[in-house]
Amino acid sequence: MAKNIAGIPVRRVSAEFSGDEAVDLEIIEVSLGLNRVTRSKSERDTKLMQVALAALGKVIEQYRSESGERYPEFGDFAAWLGIKTDGASGIDEIHHSSSEGAELQNHVAKTEGQDAVV
């Protein structure tokens, strides 16, 4: 349950990415131009999470309409996304050729280098 500060729900999310996932995250931040619209790492992370949650919400709705499940199970939803789950280590992404993944990769390929920070 989220904490309340002055009647406003507050939820802190913390995650650590390494390897390919860290690189993918950097590419997404650059392709969205987050460094241009934020002043701090905390603000950038917040904006990234806002976009990620909105995208997740849309994908969950798509899954619901395709599967007919109102409340999808995590494992089924992750498999639909092309992610395999491992109870011991969390989530390991596997490469798949979904149209959403291909579309994102095409967008990243088109925008790569445009917003690069040196």
Short mmCIF file of C-alpha atoms in Angstrom, two decimals:
data_model
loop_
_atom_site.label_atom_id
_atom_site.label_comp_id
_atom_site.label_asym_id
_atom_site.label_seq_id
_atom_site.Cartn_x
_atom_site.Cartn_y
_atom_site.Cartn_z
CA MET A 1 0.00 0.00 0.00
CA ALA A 2 1.29 3.46 -0.89
CA LYS A 3 2.15 5.94 1.85
CA ASN A 4 0.13 9.10 2.12
CA ILE A 5 1.76 12.49 2.51
CA ALA A 6 -0.76 15.26 3.15
CA GLY A 7 -3.47 12.98 1.77
CA ILE A 8 -1.57 12.30 -1.48
CA PRO A 9 -0.54 8.69 -2.16
CA VAL A 10 3.22 8.32 -2.63
CA ARG A 11 5.00 5.24 -3.98
CA ARG A 12 8.77 5.00 -4.40
CA VAL A 13 10.07 2.63 -7.07
CA SER A 14 13.68 1.51 -7.09
CA ALA A 15 15.35 -0.69 -9.69
CA GLU A 16 18.86 -1.48 -10.80
CA PHE A 17 19.69 -2.42 -14.39
CA SER A 18 22.91 -3.93 -15.67
CA GLY A 19 24.37 -5.08 -18.95
CA ASP A 20 22.10 -4.97 -21.98
CA GLU A 21 19.14 -3.74 -19.93
CA ALA A 22 21.16 -0.71 -18.76
CA VAL A 23 22.15 0.07 -22.34
CA ASP A 24 18.55 -0.35 -23.53
CA LEU A 25 17.42 2.06 -20.82
CA GLU A 26 20.00 4.65 -21.92
CA ILE A 27 18.87 4.31 -25.54
CA ILE A 28 15.24 4.83 -24.54
CA GLU A 29 16.12 7.91 -22.46
CA VAL A 30 18.08 9.42 -25.37
CA SER A 31 15.43 8.57 -27.97
CA LEU A 32 12.76 10.26 -25.80
CA GLY A 33 15.01 13.28 -25.22
CA LEU A 34 14.61 13.06 -21.46
CA ASN A 35 17.90 14.88 -20.92
CA ARG A 36 16.38 17.95 -22.63
CA VAL A 37 13.19 18.07 -20.55
CA THR A 38 14.56 17.27 -17.10
CA ARG A 39 17.07 18.90 -14.77
CA SER A 40 18.05 16.02 -12.52
CA LYS A 41 18.42 12.25 -12.48
CA SER A 42 15.48 11.98 -10.11
CA GLU A 43 13.25 14.04 -12.41
CA ARG A 44 14.43 12.01 -15.44
CA ASP A 45 13.65 8.74 -13.65
CA THR A 46 10.20 10.04 -12.69
CA LYS A 47 9.39 11.08 -16.28
CA LEU A 48 10.66 7.73 -17.57
CA MET A 49 8.43 5.87 -15.10
CA GLN A 50 5.43 8.02 -16.10
CA VAL A 51 5.93 7.05 -19.74
CA ALA A 52 6.62 3.41 -18.86
CA LEU A 53 3.47 3.14 -16.73
CA ALA A 54 1.33 4.73 -19.43
CA ALA A 55 2.77 2.33 -22.03
CA LEU A 56 2.27 -0.63 -19.69
CA GLY A 57 -1.34 0.38 -19.13
CA LYS A 58 -1.99 0.44 -22.89
CA VAL A 59 -0.30 -2.93 -23.40
CA ILE A 60 -2.31 -4.47 -20.55
CA GLU A 61 -5.50 -3.21 -22.22
CA GLN A 62 -4.35 -4.75 -25.51
CA TYR A 63 -3.64 -8.06 -23.75
CA ARG A 64 -7.06 -7.95 -22.08
CA SER A 65 -8.85 -7.40 -25.39
CA GLU A 66 -6.91 -10.21 -27.08
CA SER A 67 -7.08 -12.73 -24.24
CA GLY A 68 -10.42 -11.84 -22.69
CA GLU A 69 -8.80 -11.89 -19.23
CA ARG A 70 -9.68 -8.92 -17.08
CA TYR A 71 -6.94 -9.57 -14.52
CA PRO A 72 -4.03 -11.27 -16.28
CA GLU A 73 -1.63 -13.42 -14.31
CA PHE A 74 1.93 -12.10 -14.30
CA GLY A 75 3.42 -15.25 -15.86
CA ASP A 76 0.90 -15.35 -18.71
CA PHE A 77 1.28 -11.63 -19.39
CA ALA A 78 5.09 -11.82 -19.30
CA ALA A 79 5.05 -14.78 -21.69
CA TRP A 80 2.74 -12.85 -24.04
CA LEU A 81 5.30 -10.03 -24.00
CA GLY A 82 8.07 -12.50 -24.81
CA ILE A 83 9.63 -12.47 -21.36
CA LYS A 84 10.48 -15.66 -19.56
CA THR A 85 10.20 -15.68 -15.81
CA ASP A 86 12.55 -17.40 -13.41
CA GLY A 87 11.48 -17.49 -9.78
CA ALA A 88 15.06 -17.37 -8.53
CA SER A 89 16.37 -14.41 -10.49
CA GLY A 90 13.31 -12.36 -11.43
CA ILE A 91 12.75 -11.55 -15.10
CA ASP A 92 15.09 -12.36 -17.96
CA GLU A 93 14.19 -10.83 -21.30
CA ILE A 94 14.32 -13.07 -24.31
CA HIS A 95 14.52 -11.67 -27.80
CA HIS A 96 11.30 -11.93 -29.75
CA SER A 97 9.85 -10.49 -32.92
CA SER A 98 6.60 -8.94 -31.72
CA SER A 99 5.35 -6.01 -33.73
CA GLU A 100 5.69 -3.69 -30.71
CA GLY A 101 9.31 -4.72 -30.16
CA ALA A 102 10.14 -4.38 -33.84
CA GLU A 103 8.44 -0.98 -33.96
CA LEU A 104 10.43 0.26 -30.95
CA GLN A 105 13.68 -1.04 -32.42
CA ASN A 106 12.93 0.71 -35.73
CA HIS A 107 12.21 3.96 -33.90
CA VAL A 108 15.42 3.68 -31.86
CA ALA A 109 17.42 2.91 -35.01
CA LYS A 110 15.99 6.00 -36.72
CA THR A 111 16.66 8.30 -33.77
CA GLU A 112 19.95 6.85 -32.56
CA GLY A 113 22.64 9.47 -32.53
CA GLN A 114 20.25 12.41 -32.95
CA ASP A 115 20.21 13.21 -29.25
CA ALA A 116 23.53 11.69 -28.26
CA VAL A 117 25.27 13.33 -25.33
CA VAL A 118 29.04 13.47 -25.60
#
